[in-house]
Short mmCIF file of N, CA, C and O in Angstrom, two decimals:
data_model
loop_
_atom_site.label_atom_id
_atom_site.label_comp_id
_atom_site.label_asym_id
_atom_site.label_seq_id
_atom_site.Cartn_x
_atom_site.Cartn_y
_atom_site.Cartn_z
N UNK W 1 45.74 -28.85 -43.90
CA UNK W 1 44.55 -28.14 -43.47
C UNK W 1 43.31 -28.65 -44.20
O UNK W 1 42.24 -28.93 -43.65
N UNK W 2 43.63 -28.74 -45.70
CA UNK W 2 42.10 -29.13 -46.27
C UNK W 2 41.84 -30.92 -45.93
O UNK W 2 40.70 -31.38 -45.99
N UNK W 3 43.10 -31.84 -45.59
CA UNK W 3 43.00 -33.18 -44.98
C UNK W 3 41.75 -32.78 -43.78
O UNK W 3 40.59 -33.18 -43.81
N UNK W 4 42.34 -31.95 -42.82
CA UNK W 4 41.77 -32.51 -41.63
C UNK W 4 39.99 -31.52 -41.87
O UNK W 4 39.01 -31.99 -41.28
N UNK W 5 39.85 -30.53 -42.54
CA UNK W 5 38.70 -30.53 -42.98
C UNK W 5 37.74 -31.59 -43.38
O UNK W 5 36.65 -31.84 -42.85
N UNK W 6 38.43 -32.27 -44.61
CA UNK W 6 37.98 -33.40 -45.52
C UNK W 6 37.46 -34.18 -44.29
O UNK W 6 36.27 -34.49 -44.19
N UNK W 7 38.44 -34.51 -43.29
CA UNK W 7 37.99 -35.45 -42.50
C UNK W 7 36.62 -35.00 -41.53
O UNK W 7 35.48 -35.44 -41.66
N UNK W 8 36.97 -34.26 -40.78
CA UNK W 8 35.79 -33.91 -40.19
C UNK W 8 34.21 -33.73 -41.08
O UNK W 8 33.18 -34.35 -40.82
N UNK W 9 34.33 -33.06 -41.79
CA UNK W 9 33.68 -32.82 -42.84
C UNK W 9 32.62 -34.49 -43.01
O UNK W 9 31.43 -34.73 -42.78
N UNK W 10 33.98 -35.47 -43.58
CA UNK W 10 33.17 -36.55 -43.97
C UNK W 10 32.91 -37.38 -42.66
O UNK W 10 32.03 -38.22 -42.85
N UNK W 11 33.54 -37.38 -41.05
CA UNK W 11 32.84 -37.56 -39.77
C UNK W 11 31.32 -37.56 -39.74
O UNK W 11 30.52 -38.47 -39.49
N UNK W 12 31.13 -36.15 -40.10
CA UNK W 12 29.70 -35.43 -39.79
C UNK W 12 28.78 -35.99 -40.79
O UNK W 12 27.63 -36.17 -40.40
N UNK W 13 29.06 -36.31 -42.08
CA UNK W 13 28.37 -36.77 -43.10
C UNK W 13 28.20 -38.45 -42.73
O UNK W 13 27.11 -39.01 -42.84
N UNK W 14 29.44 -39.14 -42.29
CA UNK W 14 28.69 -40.95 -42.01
C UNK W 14 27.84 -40.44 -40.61
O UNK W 14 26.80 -41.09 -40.63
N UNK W 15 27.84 -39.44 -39.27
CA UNK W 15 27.03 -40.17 -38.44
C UNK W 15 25.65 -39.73 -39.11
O UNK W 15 24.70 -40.51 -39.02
N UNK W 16 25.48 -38.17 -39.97
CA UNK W 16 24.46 -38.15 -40.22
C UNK W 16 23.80 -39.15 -40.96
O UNK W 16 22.58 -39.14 -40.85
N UNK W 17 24.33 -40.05 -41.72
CA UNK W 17 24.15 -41.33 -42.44
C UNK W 17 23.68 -42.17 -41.94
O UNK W 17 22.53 -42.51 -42.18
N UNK W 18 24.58 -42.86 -40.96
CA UNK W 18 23.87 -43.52 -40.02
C UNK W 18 22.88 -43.17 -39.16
O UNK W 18 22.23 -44.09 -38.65
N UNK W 19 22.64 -42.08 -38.90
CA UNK W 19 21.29 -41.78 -38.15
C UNK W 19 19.93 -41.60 -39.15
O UNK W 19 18.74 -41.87 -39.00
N UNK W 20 20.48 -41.19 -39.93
CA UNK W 20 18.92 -41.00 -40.60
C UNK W 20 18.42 -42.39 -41.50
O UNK W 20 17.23 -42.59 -41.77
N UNK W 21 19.34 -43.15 -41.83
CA UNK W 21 19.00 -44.34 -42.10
C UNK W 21 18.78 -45.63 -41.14
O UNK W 21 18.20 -46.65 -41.52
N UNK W 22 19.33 -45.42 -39.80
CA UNK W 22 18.81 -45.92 -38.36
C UNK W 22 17.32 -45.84 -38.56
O UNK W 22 16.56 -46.70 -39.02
N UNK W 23 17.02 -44.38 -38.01
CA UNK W 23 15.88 -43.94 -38.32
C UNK W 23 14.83 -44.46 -39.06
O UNK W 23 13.75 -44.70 -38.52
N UNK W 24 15.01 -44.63 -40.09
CA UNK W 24 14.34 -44.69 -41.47
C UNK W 24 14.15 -46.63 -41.11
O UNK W 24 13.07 -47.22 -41.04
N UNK W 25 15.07 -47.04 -41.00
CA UNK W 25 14.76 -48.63 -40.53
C UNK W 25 14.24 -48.66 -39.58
O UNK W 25 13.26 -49.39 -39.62
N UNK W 26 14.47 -48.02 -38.36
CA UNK W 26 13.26 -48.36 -36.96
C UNK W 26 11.58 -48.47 -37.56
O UNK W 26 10.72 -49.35 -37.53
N UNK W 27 11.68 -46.72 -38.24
CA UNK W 27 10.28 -46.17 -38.94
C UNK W 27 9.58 -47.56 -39.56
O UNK W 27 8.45 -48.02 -39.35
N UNK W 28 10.60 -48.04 -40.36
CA UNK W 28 9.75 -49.09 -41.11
C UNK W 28 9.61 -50.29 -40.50
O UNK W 28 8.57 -50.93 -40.64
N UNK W 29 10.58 -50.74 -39.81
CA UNK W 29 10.37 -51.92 -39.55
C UNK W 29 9.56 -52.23 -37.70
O UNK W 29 9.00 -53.31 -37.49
N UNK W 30 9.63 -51.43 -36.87
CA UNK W 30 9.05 -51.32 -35.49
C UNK W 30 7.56 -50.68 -35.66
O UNK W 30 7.39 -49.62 -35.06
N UNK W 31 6.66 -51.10 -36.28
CA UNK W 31 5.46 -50.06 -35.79
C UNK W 31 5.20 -49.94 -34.65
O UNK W 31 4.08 -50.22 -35.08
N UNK W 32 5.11 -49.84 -33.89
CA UNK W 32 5.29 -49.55 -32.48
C UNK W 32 5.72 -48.25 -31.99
O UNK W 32 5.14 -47.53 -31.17
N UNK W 33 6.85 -48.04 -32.62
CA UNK W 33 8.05 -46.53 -33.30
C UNK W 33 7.87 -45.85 -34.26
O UNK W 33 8.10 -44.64 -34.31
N UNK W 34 7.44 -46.51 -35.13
CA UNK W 34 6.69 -45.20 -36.31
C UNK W 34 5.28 -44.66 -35.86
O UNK W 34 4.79 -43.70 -36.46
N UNK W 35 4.84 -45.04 -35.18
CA UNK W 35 3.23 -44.22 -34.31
C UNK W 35 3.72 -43.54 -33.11
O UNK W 35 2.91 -43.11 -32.29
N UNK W 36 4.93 -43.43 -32.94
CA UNK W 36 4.87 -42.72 -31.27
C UNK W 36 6.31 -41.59 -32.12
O UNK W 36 6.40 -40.42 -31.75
N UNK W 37 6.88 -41.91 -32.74
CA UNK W 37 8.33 -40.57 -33.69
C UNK W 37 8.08 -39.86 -33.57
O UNK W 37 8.65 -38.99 -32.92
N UNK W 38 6.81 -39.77 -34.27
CA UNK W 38 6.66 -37.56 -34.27
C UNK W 38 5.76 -36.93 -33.14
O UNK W 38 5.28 -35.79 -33.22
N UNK W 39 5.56 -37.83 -32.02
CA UNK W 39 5.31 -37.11 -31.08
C UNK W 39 6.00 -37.07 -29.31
O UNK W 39 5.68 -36.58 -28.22
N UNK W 40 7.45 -38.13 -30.06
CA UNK W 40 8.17 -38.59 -29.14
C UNK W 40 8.11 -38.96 -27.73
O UNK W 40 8.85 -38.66 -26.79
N UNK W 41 6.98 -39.72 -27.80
CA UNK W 41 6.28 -40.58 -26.36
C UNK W 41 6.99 -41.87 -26.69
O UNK W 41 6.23 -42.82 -26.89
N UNK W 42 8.35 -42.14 -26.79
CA UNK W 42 9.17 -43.38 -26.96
C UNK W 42 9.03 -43.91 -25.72
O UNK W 42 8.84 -43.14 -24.77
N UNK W 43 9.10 -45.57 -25.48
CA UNK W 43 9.26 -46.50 -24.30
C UNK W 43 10.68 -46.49 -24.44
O UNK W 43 11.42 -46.20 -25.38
N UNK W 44 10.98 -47.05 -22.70
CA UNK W 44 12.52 -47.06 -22.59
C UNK W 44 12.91 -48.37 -24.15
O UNK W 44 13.57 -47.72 -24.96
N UNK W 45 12.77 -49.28 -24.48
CA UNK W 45 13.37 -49.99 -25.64
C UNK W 45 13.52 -48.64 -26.61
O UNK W 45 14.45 -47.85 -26.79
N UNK W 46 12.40 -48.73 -27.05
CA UNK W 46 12.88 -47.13 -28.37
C UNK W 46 13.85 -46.08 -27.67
O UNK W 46 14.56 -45.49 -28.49
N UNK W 47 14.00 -45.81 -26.71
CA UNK W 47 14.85 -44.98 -26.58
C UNK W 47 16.43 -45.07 -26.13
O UNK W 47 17.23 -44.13 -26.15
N UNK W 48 16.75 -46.77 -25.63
CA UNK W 48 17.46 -47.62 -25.38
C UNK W 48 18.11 -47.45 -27.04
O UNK W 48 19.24 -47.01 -27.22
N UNK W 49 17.37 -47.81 -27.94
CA UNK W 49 17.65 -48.30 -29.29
C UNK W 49 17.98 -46.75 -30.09
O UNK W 49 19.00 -46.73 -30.79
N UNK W 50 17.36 -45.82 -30.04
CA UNK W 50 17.80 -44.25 -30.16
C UNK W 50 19.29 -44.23 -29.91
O UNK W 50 20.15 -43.79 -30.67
N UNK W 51 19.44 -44.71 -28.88
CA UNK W 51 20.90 -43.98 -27.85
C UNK W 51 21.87 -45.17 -28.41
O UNK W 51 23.06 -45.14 -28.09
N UNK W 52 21.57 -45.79 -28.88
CA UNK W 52 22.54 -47.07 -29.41
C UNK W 52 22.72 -46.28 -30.82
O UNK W 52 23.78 -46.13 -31.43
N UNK W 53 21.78 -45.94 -31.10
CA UNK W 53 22.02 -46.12 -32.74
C UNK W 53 23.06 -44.72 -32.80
O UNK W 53 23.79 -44.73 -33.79
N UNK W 54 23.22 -43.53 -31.87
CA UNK W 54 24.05 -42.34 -31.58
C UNK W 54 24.78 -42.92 -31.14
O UNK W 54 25.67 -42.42 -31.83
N UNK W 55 25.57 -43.97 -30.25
CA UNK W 55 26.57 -44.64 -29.95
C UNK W 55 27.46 -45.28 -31.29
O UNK W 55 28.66 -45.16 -31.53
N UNK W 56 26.70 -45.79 -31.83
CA UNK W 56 27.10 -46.48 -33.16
C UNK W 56 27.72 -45.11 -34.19
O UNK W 56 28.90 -44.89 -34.49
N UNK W 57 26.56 -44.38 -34.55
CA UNK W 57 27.05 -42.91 -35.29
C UNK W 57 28.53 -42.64 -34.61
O UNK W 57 29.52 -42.84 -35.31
N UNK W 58 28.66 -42.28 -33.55
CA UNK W 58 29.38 -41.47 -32.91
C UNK W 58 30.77 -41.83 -32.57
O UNK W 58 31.70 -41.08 -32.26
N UNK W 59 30.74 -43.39 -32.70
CA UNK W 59 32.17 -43.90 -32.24
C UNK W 59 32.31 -44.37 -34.13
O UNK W 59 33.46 -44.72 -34.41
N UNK W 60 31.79 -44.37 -34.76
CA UNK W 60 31.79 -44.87 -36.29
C UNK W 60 32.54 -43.01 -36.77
O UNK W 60 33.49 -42.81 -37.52
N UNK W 61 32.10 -42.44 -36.38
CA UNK W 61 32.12 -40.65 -36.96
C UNK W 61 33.88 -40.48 -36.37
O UNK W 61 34.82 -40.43 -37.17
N UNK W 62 34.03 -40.41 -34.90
CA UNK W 62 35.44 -40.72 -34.88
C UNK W 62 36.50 -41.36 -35.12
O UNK W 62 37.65 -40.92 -35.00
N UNK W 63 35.91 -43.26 -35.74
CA UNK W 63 36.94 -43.51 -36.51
C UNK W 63 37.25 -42.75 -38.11
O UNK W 63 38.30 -42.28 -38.54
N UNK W 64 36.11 -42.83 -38.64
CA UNK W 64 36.81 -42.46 -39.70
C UNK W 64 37.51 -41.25 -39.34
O UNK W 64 38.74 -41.28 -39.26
N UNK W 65 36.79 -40.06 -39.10
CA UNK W 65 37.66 -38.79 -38.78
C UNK W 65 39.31 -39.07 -38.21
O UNK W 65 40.15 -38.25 -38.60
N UNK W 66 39.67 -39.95 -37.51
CA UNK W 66 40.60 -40.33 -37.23
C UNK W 66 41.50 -40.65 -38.50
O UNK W 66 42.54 -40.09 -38.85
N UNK W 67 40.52 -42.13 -39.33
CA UNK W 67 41.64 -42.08 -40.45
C UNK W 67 41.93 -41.32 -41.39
O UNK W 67 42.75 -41.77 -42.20
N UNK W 68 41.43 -40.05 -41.60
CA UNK W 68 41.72 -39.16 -42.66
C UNK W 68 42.59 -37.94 -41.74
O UNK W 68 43.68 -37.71 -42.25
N UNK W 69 42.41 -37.41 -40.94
CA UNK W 69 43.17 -36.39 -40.10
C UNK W 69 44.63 -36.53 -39.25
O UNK W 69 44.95 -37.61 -38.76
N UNK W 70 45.16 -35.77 -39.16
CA UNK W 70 46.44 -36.11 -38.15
C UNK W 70 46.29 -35.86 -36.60
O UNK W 70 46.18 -36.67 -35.69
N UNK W 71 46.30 -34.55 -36.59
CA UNK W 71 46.15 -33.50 -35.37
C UNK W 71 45.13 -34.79 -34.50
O UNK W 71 44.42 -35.67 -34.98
N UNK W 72 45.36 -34.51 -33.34
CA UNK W 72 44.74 -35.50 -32.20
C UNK W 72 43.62 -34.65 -31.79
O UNK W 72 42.73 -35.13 -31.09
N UNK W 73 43.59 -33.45 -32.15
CA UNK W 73 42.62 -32.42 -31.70
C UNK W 73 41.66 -32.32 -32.64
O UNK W 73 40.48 -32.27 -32.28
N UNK W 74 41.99 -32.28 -34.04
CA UNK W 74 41.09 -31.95 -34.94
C UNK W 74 39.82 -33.40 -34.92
O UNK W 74 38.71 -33.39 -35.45
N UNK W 75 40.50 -34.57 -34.10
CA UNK W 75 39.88 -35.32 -34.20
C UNK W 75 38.87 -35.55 -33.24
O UNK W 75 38.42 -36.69 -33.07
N UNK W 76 38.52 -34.67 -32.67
CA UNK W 76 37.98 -34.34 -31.55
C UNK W 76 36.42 -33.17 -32.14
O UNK W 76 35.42 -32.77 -31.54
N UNK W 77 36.98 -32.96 -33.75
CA UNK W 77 35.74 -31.48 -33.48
C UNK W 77 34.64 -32.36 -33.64
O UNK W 77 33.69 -32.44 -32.87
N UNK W 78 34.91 -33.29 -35.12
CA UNK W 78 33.20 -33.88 -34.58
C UNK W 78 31.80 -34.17 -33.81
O UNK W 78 30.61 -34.21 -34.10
N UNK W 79 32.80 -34.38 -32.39
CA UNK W 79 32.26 -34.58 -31.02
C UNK W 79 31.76 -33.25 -31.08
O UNK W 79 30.57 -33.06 -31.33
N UNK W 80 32.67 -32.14 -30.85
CA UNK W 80 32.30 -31.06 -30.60
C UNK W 80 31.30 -30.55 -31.37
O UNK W 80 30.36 -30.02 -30.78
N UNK W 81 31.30 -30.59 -32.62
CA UNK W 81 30.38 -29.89 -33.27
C UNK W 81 29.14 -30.57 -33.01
O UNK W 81 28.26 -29.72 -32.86
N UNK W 82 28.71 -31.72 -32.90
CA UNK W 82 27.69 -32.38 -32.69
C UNK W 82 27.05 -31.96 -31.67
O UNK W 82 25.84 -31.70 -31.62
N UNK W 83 27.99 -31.86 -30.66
CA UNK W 83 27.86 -31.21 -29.17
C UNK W 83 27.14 -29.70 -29.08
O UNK W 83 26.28 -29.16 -28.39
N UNK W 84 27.71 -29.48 -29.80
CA UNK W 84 27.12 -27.51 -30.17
C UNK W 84 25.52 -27.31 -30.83
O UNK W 84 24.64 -26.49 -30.55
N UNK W 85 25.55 -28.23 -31.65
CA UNK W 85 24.21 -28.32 -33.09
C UNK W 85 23.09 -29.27 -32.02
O UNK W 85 21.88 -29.06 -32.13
N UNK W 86 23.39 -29.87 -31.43
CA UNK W 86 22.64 -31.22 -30.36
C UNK W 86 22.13 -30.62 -28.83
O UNK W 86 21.36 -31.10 -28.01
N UNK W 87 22.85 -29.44 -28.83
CA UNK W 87 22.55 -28.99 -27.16
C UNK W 87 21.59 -28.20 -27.29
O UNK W 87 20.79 -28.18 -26.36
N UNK W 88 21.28 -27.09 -28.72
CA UNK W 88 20.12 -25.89 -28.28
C UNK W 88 18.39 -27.47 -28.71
O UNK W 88 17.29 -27.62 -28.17
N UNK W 89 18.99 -28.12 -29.68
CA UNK W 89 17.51 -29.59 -29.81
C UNK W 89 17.26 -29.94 -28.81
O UNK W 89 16.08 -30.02 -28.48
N UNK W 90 18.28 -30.27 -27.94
CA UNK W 90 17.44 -30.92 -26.66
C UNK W 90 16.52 -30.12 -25.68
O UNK W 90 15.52 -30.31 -24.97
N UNK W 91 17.61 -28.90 -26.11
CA UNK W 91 16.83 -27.91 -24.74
C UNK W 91 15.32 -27.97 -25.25
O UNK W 91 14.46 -28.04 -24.38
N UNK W 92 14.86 -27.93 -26.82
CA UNK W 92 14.07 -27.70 -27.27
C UNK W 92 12.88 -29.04 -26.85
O UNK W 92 11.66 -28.89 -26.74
N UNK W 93 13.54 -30.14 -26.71
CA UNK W 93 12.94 -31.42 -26.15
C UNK W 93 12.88 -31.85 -25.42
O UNK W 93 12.42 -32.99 -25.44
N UNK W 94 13.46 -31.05 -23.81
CA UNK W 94 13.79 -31.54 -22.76
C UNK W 94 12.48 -31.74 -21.97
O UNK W 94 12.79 -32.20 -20.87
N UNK W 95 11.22 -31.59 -22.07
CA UNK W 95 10.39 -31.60 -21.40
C UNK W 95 9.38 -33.88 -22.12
O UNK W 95 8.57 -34.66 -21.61
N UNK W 96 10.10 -33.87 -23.25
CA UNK W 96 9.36 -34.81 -23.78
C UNK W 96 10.14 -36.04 -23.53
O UNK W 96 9.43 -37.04 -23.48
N UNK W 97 11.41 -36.23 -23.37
CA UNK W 97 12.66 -37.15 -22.70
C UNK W 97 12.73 -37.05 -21.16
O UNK W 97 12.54 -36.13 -20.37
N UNK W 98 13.07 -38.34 -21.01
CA UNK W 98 14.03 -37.45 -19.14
C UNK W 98 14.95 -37.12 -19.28
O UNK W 98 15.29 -36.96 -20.45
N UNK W 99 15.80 -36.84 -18.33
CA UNK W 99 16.67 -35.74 -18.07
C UNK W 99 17.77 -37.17 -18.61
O UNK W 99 18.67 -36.85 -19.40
N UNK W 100 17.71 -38.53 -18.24
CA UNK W 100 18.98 -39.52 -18.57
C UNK W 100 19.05 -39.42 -19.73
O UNK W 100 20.17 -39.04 -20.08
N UNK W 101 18.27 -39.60 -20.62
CA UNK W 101 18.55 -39.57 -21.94
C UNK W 101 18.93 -38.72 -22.71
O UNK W 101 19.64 -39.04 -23.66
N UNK W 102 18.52 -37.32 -22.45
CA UNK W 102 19.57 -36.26 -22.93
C UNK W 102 20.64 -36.03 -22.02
O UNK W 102 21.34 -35.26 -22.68
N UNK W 103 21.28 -36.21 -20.80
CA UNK W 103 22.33 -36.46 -20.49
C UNK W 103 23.11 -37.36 -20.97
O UNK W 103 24.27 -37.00 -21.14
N UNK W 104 22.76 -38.69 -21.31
CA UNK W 104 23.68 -39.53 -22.25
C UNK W 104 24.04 -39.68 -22.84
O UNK W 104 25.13 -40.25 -22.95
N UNK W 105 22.88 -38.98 -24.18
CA UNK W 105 23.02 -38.45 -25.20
C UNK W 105 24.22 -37.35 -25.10
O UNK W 105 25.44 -37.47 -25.16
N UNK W 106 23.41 -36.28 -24.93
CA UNK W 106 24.90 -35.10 -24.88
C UNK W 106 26.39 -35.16 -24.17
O UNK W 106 27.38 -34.72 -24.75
N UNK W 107 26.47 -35.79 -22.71
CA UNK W 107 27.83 -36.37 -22.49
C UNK W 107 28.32 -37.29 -22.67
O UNK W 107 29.32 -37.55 -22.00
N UNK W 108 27.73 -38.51 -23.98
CA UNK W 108 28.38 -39.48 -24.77
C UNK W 108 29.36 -38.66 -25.88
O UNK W 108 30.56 -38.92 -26.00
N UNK W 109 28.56 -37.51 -26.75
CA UNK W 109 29.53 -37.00 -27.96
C UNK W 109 31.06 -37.24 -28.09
O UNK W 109 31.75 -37.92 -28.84
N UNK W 110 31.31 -36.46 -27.13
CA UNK W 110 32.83 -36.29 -27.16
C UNK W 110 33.93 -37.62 -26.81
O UNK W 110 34.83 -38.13 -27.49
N UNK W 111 33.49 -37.86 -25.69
CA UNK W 111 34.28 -39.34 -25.27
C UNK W 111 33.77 -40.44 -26.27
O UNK W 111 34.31 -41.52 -26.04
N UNK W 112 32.74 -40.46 -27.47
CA UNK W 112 32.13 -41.28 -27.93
C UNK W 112 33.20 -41.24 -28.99
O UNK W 112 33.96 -42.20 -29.13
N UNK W 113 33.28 -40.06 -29.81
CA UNK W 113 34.20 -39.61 -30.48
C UNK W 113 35.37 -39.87 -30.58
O UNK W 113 35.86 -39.90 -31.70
N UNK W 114 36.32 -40.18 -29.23
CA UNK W 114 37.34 -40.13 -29.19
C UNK W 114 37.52 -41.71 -28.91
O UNK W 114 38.69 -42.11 -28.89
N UNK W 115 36.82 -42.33 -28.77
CA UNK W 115 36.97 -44.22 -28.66
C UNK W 115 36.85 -44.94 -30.23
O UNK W 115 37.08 -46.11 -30.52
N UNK W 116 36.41 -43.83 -31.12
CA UNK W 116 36.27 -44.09 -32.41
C UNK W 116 38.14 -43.78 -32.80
O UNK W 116 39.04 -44.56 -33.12
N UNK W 117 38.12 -42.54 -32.62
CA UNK W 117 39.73 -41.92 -33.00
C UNK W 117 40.34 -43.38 -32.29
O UNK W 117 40.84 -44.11 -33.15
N UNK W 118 40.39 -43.81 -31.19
CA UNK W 118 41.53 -45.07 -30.21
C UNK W 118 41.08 -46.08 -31.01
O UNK W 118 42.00 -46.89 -31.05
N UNK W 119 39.99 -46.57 -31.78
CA UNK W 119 39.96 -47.72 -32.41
C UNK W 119 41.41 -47.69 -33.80
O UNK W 119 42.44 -48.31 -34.10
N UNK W 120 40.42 -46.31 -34.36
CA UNK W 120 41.49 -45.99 -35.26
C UNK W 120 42.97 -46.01 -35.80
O UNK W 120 43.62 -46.20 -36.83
N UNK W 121 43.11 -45.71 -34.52
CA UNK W 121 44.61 -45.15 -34.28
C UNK W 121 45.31 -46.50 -34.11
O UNK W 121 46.31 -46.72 -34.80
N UNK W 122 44.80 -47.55 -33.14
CA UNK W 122 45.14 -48.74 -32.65
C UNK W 122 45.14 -49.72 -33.88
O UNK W 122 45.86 -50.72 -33.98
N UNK W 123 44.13 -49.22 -34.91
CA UNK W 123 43.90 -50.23 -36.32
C UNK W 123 45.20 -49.63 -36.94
O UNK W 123 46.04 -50.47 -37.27
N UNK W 124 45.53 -48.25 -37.18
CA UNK W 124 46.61 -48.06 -38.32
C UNK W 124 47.78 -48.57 -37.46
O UNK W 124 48.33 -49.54 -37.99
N UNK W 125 48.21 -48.27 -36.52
CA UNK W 125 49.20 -48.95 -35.72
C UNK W 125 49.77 -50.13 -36.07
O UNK W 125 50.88 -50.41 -36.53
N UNK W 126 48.40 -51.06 -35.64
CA UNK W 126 48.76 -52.11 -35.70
C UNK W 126 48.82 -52.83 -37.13
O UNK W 126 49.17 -54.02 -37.11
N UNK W 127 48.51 -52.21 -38.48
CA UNK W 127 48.62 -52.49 -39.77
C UNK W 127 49.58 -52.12 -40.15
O UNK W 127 50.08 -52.76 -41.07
N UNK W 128 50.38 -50.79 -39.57
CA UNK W 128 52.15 -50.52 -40.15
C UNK W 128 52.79 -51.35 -39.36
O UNK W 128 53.77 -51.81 -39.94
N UNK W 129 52.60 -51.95 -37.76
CA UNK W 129 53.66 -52.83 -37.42
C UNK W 129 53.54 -54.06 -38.09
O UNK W 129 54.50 -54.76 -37.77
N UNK W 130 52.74 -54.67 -38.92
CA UNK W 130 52.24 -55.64 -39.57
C UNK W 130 52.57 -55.68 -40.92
O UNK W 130 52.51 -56.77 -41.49
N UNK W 131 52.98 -54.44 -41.65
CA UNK W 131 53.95 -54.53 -42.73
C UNK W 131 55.21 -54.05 -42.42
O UNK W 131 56.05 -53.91 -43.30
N UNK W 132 55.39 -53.82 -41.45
CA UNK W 132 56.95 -53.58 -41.25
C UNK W 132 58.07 -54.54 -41.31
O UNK W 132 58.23 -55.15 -40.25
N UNK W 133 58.89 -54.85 -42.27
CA UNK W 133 59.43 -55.91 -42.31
C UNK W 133 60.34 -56.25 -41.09
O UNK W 133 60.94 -57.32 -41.05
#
């Protein structure tokens, strides 16, 4: 029980990692993107590059969660919780995005999640048939 905590737990902590340090590199290095952030008038590239960098979080958040947890389900809350904490923000932003990008956004989570867990799963797999004498 406290494994598959630990895991989720530390899921939620790399994508937040990777996003806010995504972030933090666009900010600095795109001016282009650090003058339009805080009022989120992004061009499709910035927002192309947004939805990548949550692709990256998100399938990165389910592998690890994968390698620390057992349960096939528990490996799944990540998605979910992201899903839960991510749906009342958008509503809150839905007028400043189109409708694709928070659709992609929000119905990437879960299946995003779970291609992280199949990397996973397919890596430990294939590393015990690989010491198996």
């Amino acid at each position: 029980m406290a494994r598959n905590f630990i895991g989720v737990v530390t899921g939620l902590v790399v994508w937040l990692a990777i996003a806010v340090v995504a972030g933090l590199v666009m900010r600095e290095t795109w001016p282009a993107y650090a003058n339009v952030a805080d009022a989120m008038t992004f061009t499709l590239p910035m927002m192309i590059a947004r939805l990548s960098i949550g692709v990256f979080a998100t399938v990165t958040t389910g592998f690890v969660t994968a390698c620390i947890t057992q349960p096939a389900l528990v490996r799944l809350i990540p998605g979910l919780i992201l899903l839960i904490v991510f749906i009342p923000e958008h509503v809150t932003l839905w007028d400043k995005l189109p409708i694709w990008y928070h659709l992609s956004f929000l119905l990437s989570l879960v299946p995003l999640t779970y291609v992280g867990n199949s990397i996973a799963r397919e890596a430990i797999h294939q590393r015990s048939v690989s010491s198996t004498p």
